[in-house]
Amino acid sequence: MAIHDFKSQRLFVEPDLAQGKAFEASREQANYLLNVLRLADGSEVLVFNGRDGEWRAQIKVQGRKKCQLEPMKLTREQPEPPKLVYCFAPLKQARLDYMIQKAVEMGVGTLQPVITRFTQVRTLNQKRIASNAVEAAEQCGIISLPELRDTIPLEKLINALESDSLIFFCDEAASNHTGISDVSHDKDKPIAIIIGPEGGFSSDERELIGTWPNVVRLGLGPRILRADTAAVAALALVQAQFGDWHQ
């Protein structure tokens, strides 16, 4: 495994990235770089946009609150996005913030909000979710931001997933034994993890998810976990067995 630069400041940027193609930093980023970090003209940072890999860029100061960033060298090629879909019931804001950050850190490729019968939160602040995803990526050396899909009811999730997906259904009624080590799966095919709200799933919802041709009911131990904690536990199990932890 390559050792990446985790000491340099990393920024997510919107413009396309190419060698020598300078662009203006956003007002917030310029203020942060020049007045919070107090970086000088010629200082270097790492930048990424989720499309063109990670670049080492040089700061070109143009004023007290204005600067350009000029990509100088490609430090990492852009990888393919992970084929890991995280299907989650929305939570109250503080716990949702935590869950999104951890899901991104754990290597999720797609964030799919799902409304279930016992979901208490029915609307999501998409901008806040995106901001949390960016913050997690900047801090953890990630250069592939997850796709954030529109919220859908559980009944429509079955049609939204790719037909060859393996579903791990985190069911509080499942046995404590995960059974994950007995599962075989082609690494090139997508995986979906479904985690419900803290009220759990109804019997009808369990039956619906069970109609998927390739589904594994996943138990997460003898204790009742909060939904945000369950996310970390489930993603760790799946990544260790099938994802980039295993590789």
XYZ file of N, CA and C in Angstrom:
741
model
N 0.843 -1.199 0.000
C 0.000 0.000 0.000
C 0.881 1.253 0.000
N 0.580 2.181 -0.907
C 1.360 3.411 -1.001
C 1.125 4.287 0.218
N 2.181 4.989 0.640
C 2.068 5.933 1.736
C 1.772 7.311 1.149
N 0.615 7.845 1.481
C 0.210 9.131 0.935
C 0.609 10.259 1.892
N 0.568 11.462 1.372
C 0.887 12.650 2.158
C -0.341 13.059 2.962
N -0.330 12.794 4.256
C -1.442 13.159 5.119
C -1.115 14.383 5.977
N 0.048 15.000 5.733
C 0.435 16.165 6.520
C 0.050 17.481 5.844
N 0.085 17.489 4.519
C -0.253 18.711 3.800
C -1.744 19.017 3.905
N -2.068 20.302 3.852
C -3.460 20.721 3.838
C -4.117 20.234 2.546
N -5.316 19.668 2.650
C -6.035 19.164 1.474
C -7.323 19.954 1.300
N -7.651 20.276 0.047
C -8.859 21.034 -0.246
C -9.632 20.374 -1.381
N -10.944 20.302 -1.219
C -11.816 19.910 -2.317
C -12.154 21.162 -3.112
N -12.004 21.088 -4.428
C -12.269 22.239 -5.287
C -13.203 21.819 -6.418
N -13.897 22.759 -7.004
C -14.831 22.465 -8.081
C -14.191 22.464 -9.474
N -13.242 23.368 -9.784
C -12.711 23.447 -11.162
C -11.996 22.174 -11.602
N -11.880 22.026 -12.921
C -11.076 20.943 -13.479
C -9.615 21.161 -13.098
N -8.886 20.066 -12.960
C -7.497 20.143 -12.526
C -6.569 19.633 -13.633
N -5.583 20.461 -13.971
C -4.571 20.090 -14.958
C -3.311 20.890 -14.659
N -2.170 20.334 -15.039
C -0.890 20.971 -14.720
C -0.810 22.386 -15.287
N -0.470 23.334 -14.391
C -0.289 24.713 -14.798
C -1.567 25.498 -15.028
N -2.720 24.875 -14.870
C -4.001 25.545 -15.105
C -4.500 26.136 -13.790
N -4.101 27.393 -13.526
C -4.451 28.038 -12.263
C -5.931 28.408 -12.233
N -6.483 28.436 -11.044
C -7.878 28.824 -10.858
C -7.989 29.577 -9.537
N -9.032 30.365 -9.409
C -9.215 31.167 -8.207
C -9.832 30.323 -7.098
N -9.231 30.383 -5.920
C -9.800 29.700 -4.767
C -11.089 30.404 -4.349
N -12.007 29.634 -3.757
C -13.231 30.262 -3.265
C -12.878 31.268 -2.171
N -13.787 32.168 -1.920
C -13.530 33.202 -0.914
C -13.244 32.571 0.447
N -14.027 31.541 0.801
C -13.840 30.890 2.098
C -12.496 30.176 2.166
N -12.123 29.498 1.085
C -10.852 28.775 1.069
C -9.665 29.735 1.096
N -9.772 30.835 0.367
C -8.685 31.822 0.365
C -8.488 32.407 1.756
N -9.585 32.731 2.413
C -9.485 33.278 3.767
C -8.862 32.262 4.718
N -9.263 31.009 4.556
C -8.720 29.952 5.419
C -7.223 29.776 5.201
N -6.809 29.723 3.943
C -5.400 29.497 3.631
C -4.525 30.673 4.063
N -4.989 31.901 3.794
C -4.142 33.081 3.998
C -4.228 33.658 5.403
N -5.428 33.607 6.006
C -5.607 34.299 7.286
C -5.749 33.373 8.483
N -6.140 32.124 8.239
C -6.214 31.160 9.345
C -4.918 30.356 9.417
N -4.556 29.729 8.299
C -3.311 28.953 8.267
C -2.087 29.835 8.064
N -2.307 31.065 7.577
C -1.230 32.037 7.328
C -0.168 31.482 6.366
N -0.637 30.861 5.299
C 0.276 30.366 4.275
C 0.684 31.505 3.355
N 1.918 31.460 2.911
C 2.472 32.546 2.102
C 2.422 32.214 0.611
N 2.703 33.215 -0.196
C 2.800 33.015 -1.636
C 3.845 31.943 -1.936
N 3.469 30.975 -2.771
C 4.384 29.888 -3.112
C 4.223 28.651 -2.248
N 3.450 28.760 -1.169
C 3.185 27.581 -0.341
C 2.382 26.552 -1.145
N 2.464 25.294 -0.723
C 1.805 24.232 -1.479
C 0.735 23.543 -0.645
N -0.337 23.146 -1.316
C -1.415 22.379 -0.710
C -1.794 21.271 -1.684
N -2.580 20.310 -1.216
C -3.107 19.265 -2.083
C -4.558 19.595 -2.427
N -4.936 19.403 -3.680
C -6.301 19.689 -4.111
C -6.857 18.487 -4.876
N -8.169 18.321 -4.812
C -8.855 17.249 -5.551
C -10.277 17.709 -5.842
N -10.869 17.141 -6.892
C -12.243 17.491 -7.240
C -13.137 16.279 -7.441
N -12.611 15.089 -7.146
C -13.392 13.866 -7.319
C -13.416 13.349 -8.744
N -12.693 14.037 -9.657
C -12.693 13.634 -11.070
C -11.297 13.461 -11.650
N -10.383 14.342 -11.252
C -9.078 14.437 -11.916
C -7.910 14.020 -11.045
N -8.151 13.239 -10.012
C -7.074 12.823 -9.143
C -6.696 13.893 -8.133
N -5.603 13.644 -7.430
C -5.109 14.586 -6.421
C -3.862 15.282 -6.963
N -3.791 16.611 -6.760
C -2.681 17.408 -7.283
C -2.030 18.220 -6.173
N -0.715 18.394 -6.298
C -0.024 19.362 -5.453
C -0.097 20.709 -6.162
N -0.656 21.692 -5.453
C -0.891 23.000 -6.060
C -0.150 24.085 -5.290
N 0.243 25.114 -5.989
C 0.962 26.238 -5.395
C 0.021 27.433 -5.227
N 0.148 28.084 -4.079
C -0.688 29.251 -3.789
C -0.085 30.492 -4.451
N -0.930 31.213 -5.177
C -0.547 32.482 -5.789
C -1.368 33.587 -5.111
N -0.756 34.289 -4.172
C -1.469 35.306 -3.399
C -1.793 36.504 -4.272
N -3.043 36.980 -4.210
C -3.480 38.131 -4.997
C -4.099 39.218 -4.128
N -3.966 39.068 -2.832
C -4.549 40.044 -1.913
C -4.717 39.400 -0.558
N -5.222 40.164 0.399
C -5.336 39.629 1.759
C -6.365 38.504 1.854
N -7.363 38.537 0.981
C -8.406 37.528 1.025
C -8.655 36.911 -0.342
N -7.609 36.882 -1.175
C -7.780 36.361 -2.514
C -6.501 35.670 -2.970
N -6.683 34.502 -3.577
C -5.519 33.787 -4.104
C -5.949 32.832 -5.203
N -4.978 32.431 -5.993
C -5.177 31.381 -6.981
C -4.442 30.129 -6.531
N -4.883 28.989 -7.062
C -4.221 27.715 -6.832
C -3.802 27.163 -8.189
N -2.513 26.857 -8.323
C -2.001 26.355 -9.590
C -1.510 24.913 -9.425
N -2.208 23.931 -10.016
C -1.761 22.537 -9.949
C -0.383 22.381 -10.589
N 0.516 21.742 -9.853
C 1.890 21.594 -10.321
C 2.237 20.142 -10.657
N 1.731 19.220 -9.855
C 2.109 17.811 -10.046
C 0.976 16.905 -9.588
N 0.669 15.897 -10.402
C -0.323 14.892 -10.038
C 0.287 13.956 -9.006
N -0.329 13.866 -7.837
C 0.197 13.000 -6.783
C -0.517 11.658 -6.704
N -1.783 11.631 -7.158
C -2.534 10.367 -7.180
C -3.531 10.374 -8.331
N -3.563 9.281 -9.083
C -4.562 9.132 -10.137
C -5.955 8.965 -9.519
N -6.965 9.345 -10.286
C -8.335 9.200 -9.802
C -8.748 7.732 -9.849
N -9.140 7.144 -8.723
C -9.567 5.742 -8.733
C -11.022 5.601 -9.164
N -11.406 4.389 -9.500
C -12.809 4.098 -9.764
C -13.586 4.232 -8.454
N -14.806 4.759 -8.499
C -15.586 4.879 -7.259
C -15.934 3.504 -6.699
N -15.931 3.348 -5.387
C -16.265 2.054 -4.781
C -17.683 1.616 -5.136
N -17.848 0.337 -5.352
C -19.181 -0.204 -5.669
C -19.892 -0.610 -4.379
N -19.915 0.309 -3.454
C -20.513 0.054 -2.145
C -21.594 1.102 -1.905
N -22.841 0.639 -1.869
C -23.995 1.519 -1.705
C -24.473 1.429 -0.264
N -24.510 2.573 0.410
C -24.967 2.613 1.791
C -26.391 3.160 1.820
N -27.345 2.294 2.156
C -28.765 2.648 2.196
C -29.157 2.868 3.657
N -29.568 4.079 3.976
C -29.786 4.417 5.381
C -31.063 5.221 5.564
N -31.696 5.019 6.693
C -32.833 5.838 7.081
C -32.310 7.135 7.686
N -32.804 8.292 7.249
C -32.327 9.567 7.791
C -32.491 9.645 9.306
N -31.543 10.333 9.942
C -31.547 10.499 11.393
C -31.625 11.976 11.724
N -31.761 12.273 13.006
C -31.704 13.661 13.445
C -30.315 14.211 13.162
N -30.214 15.533 13.052
C -29.077 16.172 12.406
C -27.702 15.785 12.948
N -27.510 15.846 14.276
C -26.174 15.587 14.819
C -25.726 14.161 14.522
N -26.621 13.208 14.684
C -26.265 11.807 14.414
C -26.104 11.565 12.917
N -26.880 12.265 12.109
C -26.732 12.135 10.660
C -25.377 12.680 10.216
N -24.960 13.813 10.773
C -23.644 14.377 10.457
C -22.551 13.345 10.712
N -22.606 12.751 11.893
C -21.598 11.745 12.272
C -21.645 10.559 11.315
N -22.848 10.080 11.017
C -22.985 8.894 10.178
C -22.450 9.131 8.772
N -22.743 10.296 8.198
C -22.253 10.603 6.854
C -20.729 10.672 6.849
N -20.151 11.344 7.830
C -18.697 11.447 7.899
C -18.049 10.078 7.989
N -18.589 9.219 8.848
C -17.992 7.892 9.023
C -18.205 7.013 7.793
N -19.355 7.131 7.150
C -19.599 6.341 5.943
C -18.595 6.706 4.855
N -18.309 7.995 4.707
C -17.323 8.425 3.715
C -15.935 7.913 4.093
N -15.582 8.034 5.353
C -14.283 7.535 5.821
C -14.133 6.038 5.563
N -15.246 5.299 5.658
C -15.207 3.849 5.501
C -15.256 3.411 4.043
N -15.321 4.361 3.112
C -15.180 4.002 1.703
C -16.461 3.754 0.945
N -17.555 4.376 1.358
C -18.820 4.218 0.650
C -18.762 4.954 -0.685
N -19.314 4.337 -1.735
C -19.327 4.959 -3.052
C -20.620 5.676 -3.373
N -21.709 5.264 -2.716
C -23.021 5.871 -2.955
C -23.764 5.990 -1.637
N -24.362 7.151 -1.403
C -25.213 7.376 -0.240
C -26.663 7.392 -0.713
N -27.446 6.440 -0.230
C -28.845 6.319 -0.655
C -29.782 6.442 0.551
N -30.360 7.626 0.776
C -31.329 7.762 1.872
C -32.616 7.004 1.542
N -33.152 6.332 2.561
C -34.343 5.501 2.378
C -35.346 5.791 3.489
N -36.593 6.007 3.111
C -37.661 6.220 4.086
C -38.327 4.887 4.410
N -38.346 4.524 5.677
C -39.000 3.306 6.138
C -40.205 3.666 7.004
N -40.937 2.661 7.443
C -42.157 2.916 8.205
C -41.876 3.685 9.495
N -40.760 3.371 10.155
C -40.474 3.987 11.451
C -39.460 5.137 11.368
N -39.177 5.590 10.146
C -38.278 6.729 10.001
C -38.932 7.979 10.565
N -38.240 8.663 11.455
C -38.796 9.869 12.068
C -38.464 11.125 11.272
N -37.287 11.159 10.653
C -36.858 12.319 9.876
C -37.160 12.054 8.407
N -37.965 12.921 7.792
C -38.430 12.681 6.428
C -37.776 13.584 5.389
N -37.104 14.621 5.818
C -36.442 15.530 4.871
C -34.966 15.634 5.226
N -34.155 15.863 4.201
C -32.705 15.947 4.386
C -32.181 17.260 3.829
N -31.172 17.785 4.496
C -30.453 18.959 4.011
C -29.307 18.459 3.137
N -29.539 18.425 1.830
C -28.557 17.867 0.902
C -27.233 18.631 0.952
N -27.322 19.950 1.088
C -26.111 20.764 1.124
C -25.274 20.423 2.347
N -25.921 20.194 3.482
C -25.182 19.851 4.700
C -24.547 18.463 4.583
N -25.264 17.530 3.995
C -24.706 16.197 3.784
C -23.467 16.282 2.895
N -23.573 17.036 1.800
C -22.432 17.188 0.902
C -21.246 17.821 1.616
N -21.523 18.808 2.468
C -20.450 19.473 3.209
C -19.760 18.502 4.156
N -20.530 17.650 4.827
C -19.940 16.654 5.720
C -19.112 15.639 4.947
N -19.576 15.270 3.759
C -18.827 14.322 2.933
C -17.492 14.925 2.496
N -17.514 16.188 2.100
C -16.282 16.870 1.686
C -15.309 16.969 2.850
N -15.813 17.359 4.011
C -14.936 17.491 5.179
C -14.259 16.173 5.517
N -15.026 15.074 5.475
C -14.441 13.761 5.765
C -13.389 13.390 4.731
N -13.669 13.674 3.464
C -12.709 13.346 2.403
C -11.433 14.157 2.541
N -11.566 15.438 2.846
C -10.387 16.295 3.001
C -9.491 15.806 4.132
N -10.101 15.372 5.219
C -9.334 14.985 6.396
C -8.733 13.593 6.291
N -9.316 12.739 5.465
C -8.924 11.325 5.470
C -8.220 10.864 4.193
N -7.826 11.798 3.352
C -7.069 11.407 2.174
C -7.884 10.744 1.092
N -9.191 10.947 1.101
C -10.079 10.337 0.108
C -10.197 11.279 -1.082
N -10.165 10.740 -2.293
C -10.297 11.605 -3.468
C -11.505 11.230 -4.331
N -12.298 10.252 -3.912
C -13.537 9.913 -4.606
C -14.705 10.226 -3.679
N -15.423 11.306 -3.964
C -16.582 11.640 -3.151
C -17.753 10.734 -3.524
N -18.538 10.303 -2.531
C -19.666 9.420 -2.848
C -20.770 10.166 -3.593
N -21.497 9.435 -4.413
C -22.689 9.969 -5.053
C -23.806 10.055 -4.011
N -24.477 11.182 -3.947
C -25.606 11.357 -3.034
C -26.891 11.293 -3.840
N -27.672 10.259 -3.625
C -28.908 10.078 -4.377
C -30.095 10.700 -3.645
N -31.167 10.889 -4.401
C -32.391 11.422 -3.816
C -33.011 10.406 -2.867
N -33.711 10.904 -1.870
C -34.389 10.040 -0.906
C -35.537 9.299 -1.581
N -35.629 7.995 -1.296
C -36.711 7.193 -1.869
C -37.329 6.317 -0.776
N -38.584 5.904 -0.947
C -39.172 4.955 0.005
C -38.551 3.578 -0.166
N -38.575 2.800 0.899
C -37.967 1.462 0.859
C -38.544 0.619 -0.269
N -39.835 0.792 -0.552
C -40.485 -0.003 -1.600
C -39.831 0.204 -2.968
N -39.241 1.374 -3.189
C -38.619 1.661 -4.478
C -37.131 1.330 -4.503
N -36.559 1.038 -3.338
C -35.126 0.740 -3.284
C -34.795 -0.500 -4.097
N -35.650 -1.491 -4.039
C -35.392 -2.746 -4.735
C -35.203 -2.512 -6.226
N -35.966 -1.570 -6.785
C -35.844 -1.276 -8.212
C -34.672 -0.344 -8.515
N -34.179 0.358 -7.488
C -33.103 1.327 -7.694
C -31.728 0.674 -7.696
N -31.597 -0.494 -7.075
C -30.298 -1.168 -6.991
C -30.013 -1.981 -8.248
N -28.732 -2.128 -8.557
C -28.356 -2.969 -9.690
C -28.755 -4.413 -9.413
N -29.192 -5.093 -10.446
C -29.795 -6.415 -10.276
C -28.830 -7.462 -9.726
N -27.525 -7.267 -9.926
C -26.548 -8.254 -9.448
C -25.940 -7.863 -8.106
N -26.569 -6.916 -7.408
C -26.054 -6.469 -6.106
C -26.251 -7.537 -5.035
N -25.276 -7.599 -4.148
C -25.415 -8.379 -2.921
C -25.858 -7.421 -1.827
N -26.983 -7.742 -1.171
C -27.505 -6.882 -0.108
C -27.151 -7.473 1.250
N -26.562 -6.654 2.105
C -26.422 -6.993 3.513
C -27.484 -6.208 4.272
N -28.447 -6.930 4.769
C -29.582 -6.351 5.472
C -29.311 -6.421 6.968
N -29.013 -5.276 7.576
C -28.715 -5.225 9.012
C -30.025 -5.268 9.787
N -30.361 -6.464 10.243
C -31.661 -6.731 10.850
C -31.468 -7.019 12.329
N -32.092 -6.210 13.178
C -31.957 -6.417 14.620
C -32.542 -7.745 15.078
N -33.366 -8.362 14.231
C -33.954 -9.658 14.582
C -33.090 -10.824 14.114
N -31.980 -10.535 13.438
C -31.103 -11.601 12.952
C -30.282 -12.182 14.094
N -29.721 -13.351 13.860
C -28.852 -13.986 14.849
C -27.633 -13.115 15.100
N -27.056 -13.225 16.298
C -25.833 -12.476 16.605
C -24.678 -12.871 15.689
N -24.714 -14.109 15.202
C -23.660 -14.566 14.293
C -23.837 -13.883 12.947
N -22.825 -13.196 12.480
C -22.974 -12.449 11.232
C -23.080 -13.356 10.012
N -22.347 -14.462 10.014
C -22.381 -15.348 8.865
C -21.678 -14.781 7.641
N -21.012 -13.656 7.792
C -20.447 -12.974 6.631
C -19.274 -13.737 6.034
N -18.555 -14.496 6.848
C -17.398 -15.226 6.330
C -17.809 -16.376 5.415
N -19.080 -16.773 5.458
C -19.560 -17.871 4.617
C -20.112 -17.385 3.280
N -20.123 -16.092 3.068
C -20.713 -15.522 1.859
C -19.651 -15.407 0.770
N -20.026 -15.781 -0.450
C -19.127 -15.600 -1.601
C -19.721 -14.526 -2.499
N -18.827 -13.704 -3.063
C -19.311 -12.601 -3.892
C -18.216 -12.146 -4.828
N -18.587 -11.880 -6.077
C -17.655 -11.363 -7.075
C -17.299 -9.928 -6.704
N -16.010 -9.649 -6.540
C -15.578 -8.324 -6.090
C -15.920 -7.221 -7.085
N -16.192 -7.573 -8.342
C -16.525 -6.571 -9.348
C -18.006 -6.212 -9.350
N -18.796 -6.911 -8.559
C -20.225 -6.631 -8.506
C -20.547 -5.778 -7.275
N -21.603 -4.970 -7.367
C -21.900 -4.028 -6.281
C -22.428 -4.695 -5.023
N -22.211 -3.999 -3.908
C -22.726 -4.413 -2.606
C -23.549 -3.273 -2.031
N -24.682 -3.620 -1.449
C -25.520 -2.633 -0.769
C -25.688 -3.043 0.689
N -25.602 -2.071 1.574
C -25.851 -2.282 3.006
C -27.091 -1.492 3.379
N -28.046 -2.158 4.001
C -29.294 -1.499 4.396
C -29.365 -1.437 5.921
N -29.470 -0.210 6.445
C -29.619 0.007 7.882
C -30.820 0.901 8.110
N -31.704 0.474 8.991
C -32.946 1.202 9.222
C -32.821 2.247 10.318
N -33.939 2.825 10.700
C -33.954 3.817 11.773
C -33.819 3.137 13.127
N -33.753 3.939 14.172
C -33.590 3.349 15.502
C -34.829 2.590 15.952
N -35.945 2.773 15.226
C -37.142 1.992 15.521
C -37.156 0.639 14.846
N -36.144 0.364 14.015
C -36.051 -0.929 13.354
C -36.956 -1.027 12.135
N -37.140 -2.256 11.673
C -37.953 -2.538 10.488
C -39.250 -3.218 10.893
N -40.278 -3.013 10.086
C -41.536 -3.725 10.299
C -41.422 -5.118 9.688
N -42.354 -5.999 10.039
C -42.336 -7.364 9.493
C -42.545 -7.337 7.982
N -43.359 -6.418 7.495
C -43.583 -6.307 6.050
C -42.305 -5.876 5.336
N -41.549 -4.976 5.957
C -40.305 -4.512 5.348
C -39.269 -5.623 5.323
N -39.212 -6.414 6.377
C -38.282 -7.553 6.373
C -38.633 -8.526 5.253
N -39.912 -8.750 5.089
C -40.358 -9.664 4.033
C -40.014 -9.115 2.655
N -40.199 -7.800 2.472
C -39.891 -7.169 1.187
C -38.411 -7.292 0.858
N -37.555 -6.968 1.807
C -36.106 -7.055 1.562
C -35.692 -8.495 1.289
N -36.375 -9.420 1.939
C -36.060 -10.834 1.756
C -36.393 -11.378 0.387
N -37.143 -10.632 -0.419
C -37.458 -11.089 -1.780
C -36.287 -10.893 -2.735
N -35.279 -10.107 -2.310
C -34.104 -9.916 -3.169
C -33.390 -11.249 -3.349
N -32.968 -11.600 -4.573
C -32.384 -12.927 -4.800
C -31.062 -13.182 -4.090
N -30.344 -12.125 -3.733
C -29.032 -12.310 -3.108
C -28.923 -11.382 -1.901
N -29.519 -11.797 -0.783
C -29.555 -10.970 0.412
C -29.058 -11.769 1.612
N -28.303 -11.103 2.472
C -27.782 -11.723 3.692
C -28.270 -10.897 4.880
N -28.963 -11.554 5.808
C -29.364 -10.869 7.038
C -28.156 -10.825 7.963
N -27.792 -9.609 8.354
C -26.553 -9.404 9.095
C -26.858 -9.009 10.530
N -26.399 -9.841 11.463
C -26.516 -9.511 12.870
C -25.294 -8.733 13.330
N -25.497 -7.754 14.197
C -24.390 -6.895 14.640
C -24.129 -7.037 16.130
N -24.210 -8.274 16.624
C -23.857 -8.515 18.009
C -25.047 -8.537 18.952
N -24.785 -8.808 20.220
C -25.861 -9.014 21.199
C -26.487 -7.731 21.731
N -25.911 -6.570 21.403
C -26.440 -5.303 21.925
C -27.222 -4.557 20.852
N -28.190 -3.769 21.270
C -28.909 -2.897 20.351
C -28.040 -1.670 20.074
N -27.657 -1.480 18.822
C -26.797 -0.369 18.442
C -27.637 0.789 17.905
N -27.201 2.007 18.221
C -27.801 3.159 17.559
C -27.492 3.064 16.068
N -28.337 3.714 15.273
C -28.201 3.586 13.827
C -26.845 4.071 13.326
N -26.315 5.156 13.906
C -25.026 5.666 13.447
C -23.881 4.738 13.847
N -24.009 4.079 15.009
C -23.002 3.100 15.422
C -23.089 1.850 14.560
N -24.313 1.437 14.241
C -24.522 0.264 13.386
C -23.883 0.468 12.019
N -23.910 1.703 11.534
C -23.295 1.993 10.234
C -21.810 1.662 10.245
N -21.102 2.122 11.264
C -19.663 1.876 11.361
C -19.386 0.378 11.493
N -20.179 -0.307 12.335
C -19.974 -1.741 12.552
C -20.189 -2.530 11.269
N -21.275 -2.244 10.575
C -21.598 -2.989 9.350
C -20.579 -2.715 8.247
N -20.211 -1.471 8.087
C -19.247 -1.127 7.044
C -17.879 -1.744 7.323
N -17.499 -1.820 8.586
C -16.224 -2.454 8.930
C -16.243 -3.941 8.573
N -17.339 -4.613 8.891
C -17.452 -6.035 8.569
C -17.372 -6.269 7.062
N -18.108 -5.501 6.308
C -18.161 -5.696 4.859
C -16.834 -5.324 4.204
N -16.233 -4.203 4.619
C -14.959 -3.804 4.033
C -13.847 -4.815 4.348
N -13.886 -5.385 5.546
C -12.856 -6.356 5.923
C -12.969 -7.648 5.114
N -14.179 -8.008 4.724
C -14.390 -9.263 4.023
C -14.362 -9.102 2.494
N -14.931 -8.019 2.001
C -15.109 -7.866 0.554
C -14.494 -6.593 -0.032
N -14.163 -5.622 0.798
C -13.759 -4.323 0.281
C -12.267 -4.102 0.259
N -11.873 -2.813 0.307
C -10.452 -2.483 0.176
C -9.644 -2.789 1.436
N -10.303 -3.047 2.575
C -9.548 -3.533 3.730
C -9.000 -4.916 3.442
N -9.830 -5.746 2.821
C -9.435 -7.119 2.509
C -8.295 -7.128 1.502
N -8.349 -6.222 0.512
C -7.291 -6.161 -0.508
C -5.959 -5.773 0.121
